[in-house]
């Protein structure tokens, strides 16, 4: 029987703990506060940000949305970012990506105050991951995937992990995290020849490319009892689907994530964990 790795049960079992930590931090004088800068009206971004706001509400963290017009000047954008970076009441912040053209030359993830870098994309943060130090912020999607595996008693150490996609948000940091957790990692991308040859040898396959139904039964080796993790969130004929053709692949695997309801909510959950970590640290440092 294939196990469906859904996020809901994990989040339900852990949310009280986050809520209590949040309350405790407030009692100690610094409530967690997430500030998100959203430039323009990108539909997917608006939806992602709304999910983050909802989760903050659920655990009792403050949420601030700084909505800026699509046409905002670089100067005004930087001034807003600067304000958030230096606002002592803000304990975590990020700019929702992508940003409009006039800002795209900016290295935005490097402009975030590393102390509040709950996305985990600043190079100072990534440097720790590079050095196998896992006590700093870990990028949210990779962190959520590891939580999902660990909570389902799926061992990472010693496994062949094949990741498809080398984005800065998922593929690259995930490859570092998996190596730090003693997996053997293969990172495939658009120029990899015959990706199937790699996935056939995997114990854990993770797809993060954004191509609907890329992963079909021929990518799977049913004799290996593989685990398939789908990071994709794509629109196909009006429906949200992953990179994996779930119905076709499901029965060939030992465990698989659904889309929606798998990696997506785990990513937001990880963001909340990072927010509490940043708040705890700022509080400690202030004492
Ligand atoms: N756009 C899509 N995913 C993300 C994310 O995790 N963080 C930010 N800042 N922007 C995104």
XYZ file of N, CA and C and ligand atoms in Angstrom:
872
model
N 0.835 -1.214 0.000
C 0.000 0.000 0.000
C 0.869 1.263 0.000
N 0.507 2.187 -0.833
C 1.240 3.463 -0.890
C 0.779 4.372 0.245
N 1.758 5.002 0.893
C 1.420 5.952 1.951
C 1.314 7.348 1.333
N 0.228 8.043 1.611
C 0.082 9.422 1.118
C 0.645 10.361 2.194
N 1.662 11.090 1.803
C 2.362 11.957 2.763
C 1.689 13.326 2.800
N 0.603 13.416 3.555
C -0.085 14.707 3.584
C 0.402 15.555 4.756
N 0.289 16.862 4.547
C 0.835 17.799 5.530
C -0.104 17.995 6.721
N -1.370 17.818 6.477
C -2.375 18.227 7.461
C -2.163 17.586 8.826
N -1.974 16.263 8.827
C -1.869 15.562 10.117
C -0.617 16.009 10.871
N 0.461 16.258 10.145
C 1.706 16.705 10.803
C 1.489 18.092 11.410
N 0.895 18.968 10.622
C 0.683 20.343 11.098
C -0.255 20.335 12.310
N -1.324 19.534 12.223
C -2.264 19.456 13.356
C -1.552 19.015 14.632
N -0.609 18.080 14.476
C 0.059 17.548 15.671
C 1.083 18.533 16.239
N 1.461 19.521 15.470
C 2.535 20.421 15.915
C 2.081 21.852 16.154
N 0.885 22.166 15.747
C 0.505 23.583 15.760
C 0.326 24.129 17.186
N -0.144 23.285 18.094
C -0.323 23.761 19.477
C 1.007 24.199 20.063
N 2.026 23.443 19.743
C 3.365 23.763 20.223
C 3.829 25.138 19.708
N 3.579 25.393 18.435
C 3.959 26.696 17.859
C 3.164 27.821 18.514
N 1.879 27.562 18.727
C 1.009 28.581 19.332
C 1.486 28.903 20.747
N 1.852 27.859 21.486
C 2.338 28.071 22.860
C 3.648 28.860 22.859
N 4.546 28.494 21.956
C 5.833 29.215 21.873
C 5.577 30.681 21.551
N 4.651 30.916 20.651
C 4.306 32.275 20.236
C 3.805 33.070 21.446
N 2.918 32.448 22.214
C 2.353 33.084 23.416
C 3.456 33.392 24.431
N 4.339 32.436 24.603
C 5.452 32.587 25.563
C 6.346 33.768 25.173
N 6.602 33.893 23.883
C 7.449 34.992 23.400
C 6.774 36.339 23.653
N 5.460 36.356 23.458
C 4.710 37.597 23.722
C 4.826 37.958 25.198
N 4.689 36.949 26.067
C 4.767 37.204 27.511
C 6.157 37.700 27.905
N 7.153 37.261 27.129
C 8.522 37.697 27.425
C 8.834 39.065 26.819
N 7.861 39.625 26.104
C 8.004 41.009 25.639
C 8.269 41.199 24.161
N 8.358 40.117 23.385
C 8.535 40.286 21.945
C 7.707 39.256 21.176
N 6.543 39.704 20.729
C 5.692 38.806 19.929
C 6.265 38.665 18.534
N 6.195 37.463 17.947
C 6.647 37.287 16.561
C 5.833 38.172 15.618
N 6.526 38.833 14.709
C 5.835 39.651 13.699
C 6.509 39.455 12.344
N 5.705 39.005 11.399
C 6.206 38.767 10.042
C 5.768 39.922 9.140
N 6.722 40.547 8.480
C 6.391 41.586 7.491
C 6.731 41.079 6.104
N 5.760 41.171 5.223
C 5.965 40.701 3.853
C 5.786 41.874 2.892
N 6.758 42.062 2.034
C 6.637 43.095 0.992
C 6.185 42.408 -0.287
N 5.053 42.883 -0.795
C 4.496 42.318 -2.026
C 4.409 43.447 -3.051
N 5.103 43.288 -4.154
C 5.093 44.324 -5.186
C 4.226 43.838 -6.344
N 3.177 44.595 -6.647
C 2.305 44.233 -7.760
C 1.231 43.242 -7.339
N 0.619 42.634 -8.357
C -0.591 41.820 -8.103
C -0.463 40.410 -8.667
N 0.765 39.909 -8.791
C 0.947 38.536 -9.302
C 0.022 37.579 -8.548
N -0.847 36.907 -9.315
C -1.921 36.109 -8.694
C -1.405 35.041 -7.740
N -0.380 34.317 -8.207
C 0.163 33.233 -7.375
C 0.765 33.823 -6.102
N 1.473 34.950 -6.241
C 2.107 35.572 -5.080
C 1.057 36.010 -4.060
N -0.024 36.606 -4.556
C -1.097 37.069 -3.659
C -1.634 35.877 -2.855
N -1.794 34.756 -3.531
C -2.317 33.544 -2.893
C -1.333 33.000 -1.851
N -0.057 32.938 -2.222
C 0.970 32.434 -1.295
C 1.023 33.300 -0.047
N 0.979 34.619 -0.270
C 1.085 35.545 0.862
C -0.138 35.391 1.780
N -1.294 35.194 1.171
C -2.507 35.007 1.976
C -2.379 33.758 2.869
N -1.817 32.690 2.306
C -1.611 31.470 3.103
C -0.687 31.724 4.283
N 0.327 32.546 4.058
C 1.276 32.858 5.130
C 0.589 33.679 6.211
N -0.255 34.615 5.783
C -0.999 35.447 6.746
C -1.932 34.566 7.603
N -2.627 33.649 6.929
C -3.558 32.760 7.644
C -2.835 31.955 8.721
N -1.656 31.486 8.375
C -0.903 30.661 9.331
C -0.446 31.499 10.512
N -0.035 32.736 10.225
C 0.336 33.644 11.335
C -0.860 33.819 12.264
N -2.033 34.044 11.689
C -3.255 34.215 12.498
C -3.490 32.981 13.362
N -3.294 31.813 12.768
C -3.569 30.560 13.495
C -2.704 30.407 14.730
N -1.443 30.815 14.635
C -0.556 30.614 15.787
C -0.462 31.860 16.677
N -1.146 32.929 16.251
C -1.149 34.149 17.073
C 0.031 35.071 16.827
N 0.656 34.943 15.662
C 1.758 35.856 15.318
C 1.198 37.045 14.547
N 1.862 38.180 14.710
C 1.411 39.364 13.992
C 1.877 39.278 12.540
N 1.064 39.801 11.644
C 1.397 39.774 10.213
C 1.196 41.163 9.636
N 2.175 41.619 8.884
C 2.055 42.927 8.231
C 2.316 42.748 6.745
N 1.360 43.188 5.941
C 1.551 43.124 4.489
C 1.848 44.524 3.969
N 2.999 44.673 3.339
C 3.325 45.961 2.734
C 3.126 45.797 1.236
N 1.984 46.306 0.781
C 1.606 46.144 -0.633
C 2.096 47.340 -1.406
N 2.943 47.105 -2.374
C 3.498 48.219 -3.139
C 3.039 48.102 -4.594
N 2.870 49.264 -5.248
C 2.391 49.221 -6.642
C 3.421 48.623 -7.591
N 2.924 47.965 -8.602
C 3.742 47.323 -9.648
C 4.810 48.281 -10.199
N 4.448 49.574 -10.280
C 5.323 50.569 -10.936
C 6.270 51.256 -9.949
N 6.380 50.768 -8.737
C 7.174 51.463 -7.706
C 8.623 51.679 -8.155
N 9.179 52.819 -7.763
C 10.575 53.098 -8.144
C 11.510 52.299 -7.243
N 12.722 52.119 -7.736
C 13.727 51.383 -6.957
C 13.982 52.089 -5.619
N 14.028 53.422 -5.690
C 14.340 54.206 -4.496
C 13.266 53.996 -3.409
N 12.015 54.065 -3.829
C 10.920 53.917 -2.862
C 10.879 52.486 -2.310
N 11.104 51.514 -3.202
C 11.127 50.111 -2.776
C 12.213 49.900 -1.707
N 13.401 50.428 -1.992
C 14.517 50.237 -1.049
C 14.245 50.936 0.275
N 13.557 52.044 0.199
C 13.255 52.768 1.437
C 12.263 51.956 2.291
N 11.299 51.308 1.639
C 10.335 50.458 2.370
C 11.050 49.246 2.977
N 11.931 48.659 2.193
C 12.656 47.477 2.671
C 13.549 47.844 3.863
N 14.148 48.991 3.748
C 15.008 49.486 4.807
C 14.231 49.683 6.106
N 13.029 50.206 5.955
C 12.202 50.439 7.141
C 11.904 49.114 7.861
N 11.509 48.115 7.064
C 11.162 46.806 7.641
C 12.400 46.158 8.282
N 13.527 46.245 7.572
C 14.782 45.664 8.085
C 15.158 46.242 9.444
N 14.832 47.524 9.639
C 15.277 48.206 10.857
C 14.184 48.410 11.901
N 12.986 47.958 11.604
C 11.871 48.103 12.550
C 12.029 47.049 13.654
N 12.250 47.492 14.883
C 12.501 46.544 15.975
C 11.304 45.663 16.311
N 10.113 46.081 15.888
C 8.937 45.246 16.180
C 8.814 44.090 15.170
N 9.532 44.189 14.045
C 9.473 43.139 13.004
C 10.546 42.098 13.304
N 10.123 40.826 13.457
C 11.110 39.789 13.793
C 11.440 38.877 12.609
N 10.662 39.001 11.551
C 10.957 38.225 10.337
C 10.415 38.969 9.134
N 11.140 38.953 8.027
C 10.636 39.663 6.846
C 11.199 39.053 5.562
N 10.495 39.314 4.495
C 11.005 38.958 3.165
C 10.207 39.703 2.106
N 10.748 39.712 0.901
C 10.049 40.258 -0.263
C 9.523 39.064 -1.041
N 8.235 39.039 -1.291
C 7.691 37.931 -2.079
C 8.214 38.039 -3.506
N 8.760 36.971 -4.012
C 9.317 36.936 -5.367
C 8.315 36.272 -6.320
N 8.291 36.601 -7.566
C 9.185 37.526 -8.264
C 8.767 38.987 -8.082
N 9.676 39.893 -8.436
C 9.373 41.320 -8.399
C 9.324 41.846 -9.841
N 8.687 43.005 -10.064
C 8.614 43.555 -11.429
C 9.988 43.889 -12.010
N 9.999 44.044 -13.328
C 11.239 44.219 -14.113
C 12.194 45.276 -13.564
N 11.617 46.436 -13.184
C 12.506 47.552 -12.782
C 13.275 47.237 -11.500
N 12.893 46.145 -10.805
C 13.586 45.771 -9.561
C 14.383 44.478 -9.713
N 14.231 43.841 -10.891
C 14.757 42.478 -11.000
C 16.289 42.425 -11.025
N 16.936 43.580 -11.264
C 18.409 43.571 -11.246
C 18.934 43.573 -9.800
N 18.060 43.882 -8.852
C 18.503 43.931 -7.450
C 18.660 42.512 -6.910
N 19.674 42.331 -6.099
C 19.874 41.027 -5.475
C 19.062 41.030 -4.174
N 17.754 40.883 -4.328
C 16.852 41.192 -3.213
C 17.094 40.320 -1.985
N 17.363 39.040 -2.192
C 17.532 38.162 -1.026
C 18.746 38.575 -0.186
N 19.687 39.295 -0.847
C 20.879 39.748 -0.109
C 20.651 41.088 0.591
N 19.482 41.685 0.360
C 19.187 42.983 0.975
C 18.395 42.818 2.271
N 18.008 41.589 2.556
C 17.231 41.306 3.775
C 18.187 41.269 4.972
N 17.739 41.841 6.070
C 18.507 41.767 7.317
C 18.681 40.285 7.700
N 19.917 39.762 7.721
C 20.116 38.317 7.959
C 19.516 37.827 9.282
N 19.373 38.732 10.245
C 18.769 38.330 11.529
C 17.278 38.018 11.385
N 16.672 38.574 10.327
C 15.224 38.406 10.127
C 14.938 37.553 8.893
N 15.944 36.845 8.427
C 15.894 36.154 7.136
C 15.125 34.825 7.227
N 13.836 34.924 7.502
C 13.036 33.700 7.722
C 12.843 32.868 6.451
N 13.085 33.465 5.289
C 13.098 32.701 4.032
C 14.336 31.807 3.954
N 15.403 32.283 4.599
C 16.661 31.518 4.595
C 17.463 31.625 3.316
N 17.274 32.722 2.567
C 17.941 32.841 1.263
C 19.187 33.715 1.279
N 19.424 34.455 2.352
C 20.614 35.311 2.397
C 21.857 34.421 2.380
N 22.901 34.869 1.692
C 24.102 34.020 1.574
C 24.746 33.745 2.930
N 24.573 34.673 3.850
C 25.089 34.453 5.204
C 24.370 33.248 5.857
N 23.089 33.128 5.557
C 22.295 31.993 6.072
C 22.680 30.708 5.341
N 22.754 30.809 4.018
C 23.085 29.644 3.192
C 24.486 29.129 3.528
N 25.355 30.048 3.915
C 26.718 29.660 4.268
C 26.721 28.625 5.407
N 25.836 28.816 6.369
C 25.748 27.851 7.470
C 25.321 26.480 6.959
N 24.342 26.493 6.053
C 23.870 25.234 5.475
C 25.024 24.563 4.716
N 25.782 25.374 4.003
C 26.947 24.887 3.249
C 27.934 24.186 4.177
N 28.031 24.720 5.402
C 28.965 24.151 6.381
C 28.315 23.060 7.247
N 27.143 22.600 6.829
C 26.386 21.558 7.563
C 25.915 22.016 8.939
N 25.831 23.347 9.149
C 25.320 23.859 10.429
C 23.818 24.060 10.278
N 23.059 23.295 11.037
C 21.614 23.293 10.808
C 20.832 24.048 11.883
N 21.534 24.880 12.665
C 20.807 25.595 13.721
C 20.415 27.021 13.320
N 20.684 27.390 12.081
C 20.244 28.699 11.583
C 18.938 28.489 10.796
N 18.404 29.572 10.208
C 17.217 29.419 9.355
C 17.565 28.473 8.210
N 16.628 27.598 7.893
C 16.802 26.710 6.737
C 15.700 27.079 5.747
N 16.025 27.240 4.463
C 14.995 27.603 3.495
C 13.744 26.731 3.654
N 12.590 27.386 3.525
C 11.333 26.787 4.014
C 10.903 25.511 3.288
N 11.031 25.478 1.973
C 10.575 24.268 1.273
C 11.482 23.075 1.596
N 12.813 23.224 1.496
C 13.673 22.104 1.906
C 13.415 21.653 3.347
N 13.261 22.612 4.246
C 13.009 22.271 5.656
C 11.681 21.500 5.803
N 10.662 21.953 5.067
C 9.345 21.305 5.128
C 9.404 19.876 4.594
N 10.187 19.664 3.547
C 10.321 18.313 2.969
C 10.975 17.384 3.980
N 12.018 17.870 4.637
C 12.709 17.027 5.627
C 11.775 16.714 6.806
N 11.016 17.695 7.252
C 10.057 17.439 8.340
C 9.048 16.370 7.910
N 8.550 16.514 6.692
C 7.569 15.560 6.156
C 8.147 14.132 6.144
N 9.388 14.003 5.720
C 10.020 12.671 5.679
C 10.234 12.145 7.095
N 10.799 12.998 7.950
C 11.114 12.547 9.312
C 9.857 12.160 10.079
N 8.813 12.940 9.936
C 7.568 12.653 10.668
C 6.910 11.362 10.164
N 7.276 10.940 8.963
C 6.755 9.674 8.439
C 7.778 8.544 8.568
N 8.770 8.770 9.441
C 9.812 7.760 9.714
C 10.520 7.284 8.444
N 10.719 8.202 7.518
C 11.478 7.862 6.312
C 12.920 8.342 6.522
N 13.827 7.392 6.592
C 15.233 7.710 6.851
C 15.854 8.415 5.647
N 16.668 9.406 5.936
C 17.366 10.147 4.869
C 18.819 9.673 4.758
N 19.433 9.449 5.901
C 20.855 9.054 5.924
C 21.107 7.813 5.053
N 22.103 7.919 4.195
C 22.493 6.773 3.369
C 21.630 6.549 2.140
N 20.596 7.374 1.972
C 19.694 7.152 0.836
C 20.191 7.871 -0.418
N 19.792 7.326 -1.562
C 20.034 8.014 -2.834
C 18.884 8.984 -3.071
N 19.191 10.266 -2.969
C 18.159 11.288 -3.173
C 18.393 11.949 -4.527
N 17.418 11.858 -5.404
C 17.533 12.495 -6.720
C 16.582 13.691 -6.752
N 17.180 14.876 -6.914
C 16.404 16.119 -6.951
C 16.367 16.589 -8.399
N 15.189 16.969 -8.864
C 15.085 17.518 -10.221
C 14.739 19.000 -10.089
N 15.631 19.851 -10.561
C 15.449 21.304 -10.444
C 16.533 21.897 -9.555
N 17.196 22.944 -10.058
C 18.320 23.535 -9.313
C 18.055 24.993 -8.941
N 16.793 25.318 -8.615
C 16.460 26.701 -8.262
C 17.134 27.112 -6.965
N 17.269 28.446 -6.792
C 17.852 28.953 -5.550
C 16.912 28.755 -4.366
N 15.610 28.647 -4.666
C 14.606 28.546 -3.597
C 14.472 27.114 -3.098
N 14.568 26.146 -4.013
C 14.338 24.751 -3.612
C 15.533 23.834 -3.922
N 15.799 23.589 -5.200
C 16.744 22.538 -5.585
C 18.120 22.663 -4.945
N 18.721 23.853 -5.077
C 20.090 24.015 -4.560
C 20.159 23.892 -3.044
N 19.352 24.670 -2.297
C 19.432 24.513 -0.837
C 19.026 23.111 -0.371
N 18.079 22.487 -1.085
C 17.669 21.134 -0.708
C 18.820 20.151 -0.883
N 19.615 20.353 -1.932
C 20.749 19.443 -2.146
C 21.760 19.593 -1.000
N 21.950 20.834 -0.533
C 22.863 21.046 0.605
C 22.313 20.399 1.871
N 21.024 20.595 2.100
C 20.405 20.053 3.316
C 20.459 18.524 3.326
N 20.161 17.921 2.191
C 20.174 16.459 2.115
C 21.589 15.912 2.313
N 22.577 16.624 1.780
C 23.967 16.197 2.001
C 24.342 16.322 3.472
N 23.896 17.417 4.093
C 24.176 17.612 5.517
C 23.539 16.493 6.353
N 22.451 15.923 5.836
C 21.762 14.838 6.548
C 22.245 13.464 6.061
N 23.391 13.475 5.401
C 24.087 12.234 5.014
C 23.410 11.417 3.918
N 22.656 12.101 3.062
C 22.140 11.425 1.870
C 23.188 11.526 0.763
N 23.057 10.663 -0.232
C 23.862 10.784 -1.451
C 22.974 11.489 -2.465
N 23.429 12.670 -2.915
C 22.521 13.532 -3.679
C 22.903 13.615 -5.154
N 21.914 13.479 -6.015
C 22.070 13.758 -7.446
C 21.150 14.920 -7.768
N 21.717 15.982 -8.327
C 20.912 17.162 -8.671
C 20.759 17.232 -10.191
N 19.560 16.927 -10.654
C 19.287 16.953 -12.101
C 18.663 18.295 -12.481
N 18.815 18.675 -13.751
C 18.254 19.947 -14.216
C 17.968 19.861 -15.702
N 17.639 21.007 -16.292
C 17.156 21.000 -17.684
C 18.200 20.470 -18.671
N 19.460 20.507 -18.311
C 20.492 20.026 -19.240
C 20.958 18.597 -18.896
N 20.360 17.989 -17.900
C 20.735 16.617 -17.549
C 20.263 15.668 -18.649
N 21.153 14.774 -19.052
C 20.771 13.815 -20.096
C 20.050 12.642 -19.442
N 18.923 12.310 -19.948
C 18.145 11.160 -19.502
C 17.926 11.115 -17.981
N 17.127 12.006 -17.509
C 16.828 12.114 -16.070
C 16.290 10.785 -15.527
N 15.565 10.082 -16.357
C 14.959 8.802 -15.919
C 16.001 7.819 -15.399
N 17.172 7.828 -16.049
C 18.237 6.904 -15.609
C 18.621 7.182 -14.163
N 18.547 8.455 -13.775
C 18.883 8.831 -12.397
C 17.741 8.483 -11.444
N 16.522 8.840 -11.842
C 15.394 8.611 -10.924
C 15.167 7.111 -10.689
N 15.476 6.311 -11.697
C 15.296 4.851 -11.554
C 16.177 4.279 -10.437
N 17.285 4.980 -10.145
C 18.218 4.477 -9.131
C 17.995 5.122 -7.762
N 16.990 5.981 -7.666
C 16.789 6.743 -6.429
C 16.030 5.953 -5.374
N 16.267 6.353 -4.109
C 15.371 5.921 -3.024
C 14.286 6.983 -2.818
N 14.729 8.241 -2.947
C 13.790 9.359 -2.791
C 13.922 10.255 -4.024
N 12.806 10.511 -4.696
C 12.791 11.391 -5.873
C 12.067 12.675 -5.476
N 12.705 13.812 -5.742
C 12.062 15.089 -5.408
C 12.031 15.951 -6.658
N 10.836 16.301 -7.115
C 10.733 17.110 -8.323
C 10.336 18.535 -7.988
N 11.126 19.495 -8.451
C 10.875 20.914 -8.172
C 11.199 21.724 -9.412
N 10.447 21.477 -10.486
C 10.726 22.169 -11.739
C 9.567 23.020 -12.245
N 8.347 22.698 -11.852
C 7.209 23.474 -12.336
C 6.752 23.070 -13.726
N 6.873 21.789 -14.037
C 6.325 21.270 -15.303
C 5.238 20.256 -14.955
N 3.988 20.566 -15.304
C 2.910 19.663 -14.904
C 3.104 18.255 -15.469
N 2.955 17.283 -14.588
C 2.982 15.862 -14.959
C 4.261 15.447 -15.691
N 5.379 16.056 -15.326
C 6.681 15.644 -15.893
C 7.005 14.197 -15.495
N 6.724 13.872 -14.234
C 7.130 12.567 -13.708
C 6.025 11.539 -13.982
N 6.319 10.674 -14.915
C 5.373 9.643 -15.363
C 5.902 8.273 -14.914
N 5.130 7.199 -15.071
C 5.562 5.899 -14.558
C 6.961 5.457 -15.013
N 7.392 5.887 -16.193
C 8.720 5.451 -16.671
C 9.881 6.066 -15.883
N 9.603 7.030 -15.019
C 10.650 7.592 -14.148
C 10.821 6.754 -12.882
N 9.877 5.856 -12.644
C 9.802 5.157 -11.361
C 10.301 3.728 -11.522
N 10.980 3.240 -10.481
C 11.367 1.835 -10.446
C 10.562 1.148 -9.334
N 9.492 0.448 -9.697
C 8.566 -0.070 -8.675
C 9.217 -1.069 -7.726
N 10.333 -1.668 -8.125
C 10.968 -2.661 -7.256
C 11.742 -2.002 -6.105
N 11.973 -0.720 -6.191
C 12.790 -0.039 -5.172
C 11.990 0.563 -4.028
N 10.678 0.483 -4.084
C 9.816 1.094 -3.058
C 10.205 2.562 -2.825
N 10.166 3.323 -3.894
C 10.639 4.714 -3.844
C 9.647 5.658 -3.168
N 10.215 6.743 -2.639
C 9.412 7.825 -2.060
C 9.449 8.976 -3.068
N 8.290 9.529 -3.386
C 8.226 10.608 -4.377
C 7.668 11.875 -3.735
N 8.463 12.935 -3.823
C 8.076 14.225 -3.234
C 7.867 15.228 -4.359
N 6.697 15.832 -4.374
C 6.315 16.724 -5.474
C 6.237 18.168 -4.978
N 7.154 18.988 -5.453
C 7.190 20.391 -5.030
C 6.395 21.276 -6.004
N 6.041 20.732 -7.146
C 5.381 21.528 -8.188
C 4.005 22.023 -7.777
N 3.659 23.202 -8.258
C 2.306 23.770 -8.088
C 1.964 24.397 -9.420
N 1.355 23.608 -10.285
C 1.118 24.076 -11.653
C -0.372 24.091 -11.949
N -0.747 24.899 -12.909
C -2.138 24.915 -13.366
C -2.242 24.071 -14.633
N -3.180 23.130 -14.625
C -3.418 22.315 -15.817
C -4.934 22.181 -15.976
N -5.446 22.710 -17.074
C -6.881 22.715 -17.347
C -7.670 23.232 -16.138
N -7.154 24.312 -15.543
C -7.864 24.972 -14.439
C -7.670 24.310 -13.087
N -6.929 23.200 -13.057
C -6.705 22.484 -11.790
C -5.271 22.695 -11.305
N -5.073 22.651 -9.976
C -3.705 22.719 -9.463
C -3.131 21.306 -9.457
N -2.046 21.125 -10.183
C -1.389 19.807 -10.227
C 0.106 19.978 -9.964
N 0.748 18.891 -9.593
C 2.177 18.927 -9.325
C 3.002 18.614 -10.552
N 4.297 18.355 -10.315
C 5.195 17.908 -11.390
C 4.991 16.423 -11.666
N 4.336 15.756 -10.717
C 4.184 14.306 -10.802
C 2.770 13.968 -11.279
N 2.673 13.035 -12.197
C 1.353 12.534 -12.601
C 0.891 11.579 -11.499
N 0.284 12.172 -10.478
C -0.010 11.475 -9.225
C -0.781 10.165 -9.443
N -1.851 10.234 -10.198
C -2.706 9.042 -10.356
C -1.960 7.903 -11.063
N -1.120 8.280 -12.033
C -0.410 7.250 -12.797
C 0.751 6.643 -12.023
N 1.337 7.446 -11.114
C 2.583 7.056 -10.447
C 2.340 6.450 -9.068
N 1.286 6.919 -8.418
C 1.017 6.605 -7.007
C 1.256 5.142 -6.622
N 0.644 4.228 -7.345
C 0.692 2.816 -6.942
C 2.051 2.161 -7.187
N 2.940 2.870 -7.838
C 4.272 2.319 -8.113
C 5.276 2.713 -7.035
N 4.822 3.524 -6.075
C 5.732 4.057 -5.056
C 5.355 3.501 -3.674
N 6.263 3.704 -2.698
C 5.894 3.317 -1.326
C 5.246 4.486 -0.601
N 5.587 5.708 -1.028
C 5.007 6.899 -0.410
C 5.093 8.055 -1.387
N 4.109 8.945 -1.341
C 4.065 10.056 -2.308
C 3.306 11.228 -1.690
N 3.737 12.449 -2.045
C 3.024 13.629 -1.542
C 1.900 14.018 -2.503
N 0.777 14.462 -1.960
C -0.287 14.973 -2.829
C -0.029 16.432 -3.187
N -0.639 16.900 -4.261
C -0.669 18.335 -4.607
C -2.106 18.670 -4.963
N -2.726 19.600 -4.286
C -2.208 20.345 -3.130
C -2.268 19.508 -1.849
N -1.721 20.051 -0.785
C -1.845 19.395 0.529
C -0.603 18.669 0.998
N 0.494 18.781 0.228
C 1.735 18.114 0.620
C 2.814 19.118 0.998
N 3.723 19.355 0.056
C 4.878 20.227 0.327
C 4.450 21.684 0.564
N 3.412 22.144 -0.126
C 2.975 23.547 -0.011
C 2.731 23.964 1.439
N 1.815 23.295 2.144
C 1.562 23.671 3.543
C 2.774 23.454 4.452
N 3.600 22.455 4.133
C 4.807 22.239 4.955
C 5.770 23.418 4.822
N 5.785 24.039 3.641
C 6.647 25.213 3.422
C 6.216 26.362 4.338
N 4.916 26.580 4.412
C 4.413 27.676 5.261
C 4.648 27.342 6.735
N 4.481 26.081 7.075
C 4.750 25.644 8.456
C 6.220 25.940 8.834
N 7.127 25.638 7.916
C 8.552 25.889 8.173
C 8.826 27.378 8.349
N 8.108 28.177 7.579
C 8.266 29.636 7.700
C 7.909 30.078 9.119
N 6.849 29.488 9.659
C 6.435 29.835 11.036
C 7.507 29.390 12.038
N 8.084 28.222 11.814
C 9.169 27.756 12.701
C 10.348 28.730 12.646
N 10.687 29.170 11.431
C 11.790 30.125 11.278
C 11.458 31.450 11.954
N 10.191 31.855 11.867
C 9.776 33.120 12.490
C 9.929 33.046 14.015
N 9.561 31.922 14.581
C 9.698 31.774 16.037
C 11.179 31.736 16.423
N 11.982 31.093 15.594
C 13.426 31.044 15.858
C 14.031 32.454 15.826
N 13.656 33.234 14.828
C 14.227 34.595 14.725
C 13.795 35.423 15.929
N 12.543 35.262 16.348
C 12.035 36.043 17.484
C 12.777 35.646 18.767
N 12.936 34.352 18.970
C 13.661 33.859 20.161
C 15.071 34.436 20.208
N 15.716 34.438 19.058
C 17.103 34.921 18.997
C 17.201 36.416 19.271
N 16.281 37.177 18.664
C 16.306 38.639 18.842
C 16.056 38.957 20.323
N 15.131 38.213 20.906
C 14.795 38.406 22.324
C 16.016 38.123 23.207
N 16.684 37.028 22.932
C 17.862 36.626 23.721
C 18.976 37.658 23.598
N 19.187 38.103 22.378
C 20.249 39.058 22.125
C 20.004 40.389 22.814
N 18.712 40.747 22.917
C 18.348 42.029 23.515
C 18.531 42.058 25.016
N 18.639 40.870 25.631
C 18.672 40.804 27.096
C 20.051 41.108 27.646
N 8.091 33.107 -4.271
C 7.805 31.792 -4.372
N 8.224 31.134 -3.279
C 8.799 32.058 -2.473
C 9.411 31.973 -1.210
O 9.535 30.916 -0.597
N 9.877 33.152 -0.708
C 9.784 34.327 -1.370
N 10.291 35.423 -0.788
N 9.213 34.426 -2.558
C 8.725 33.293 -3.100
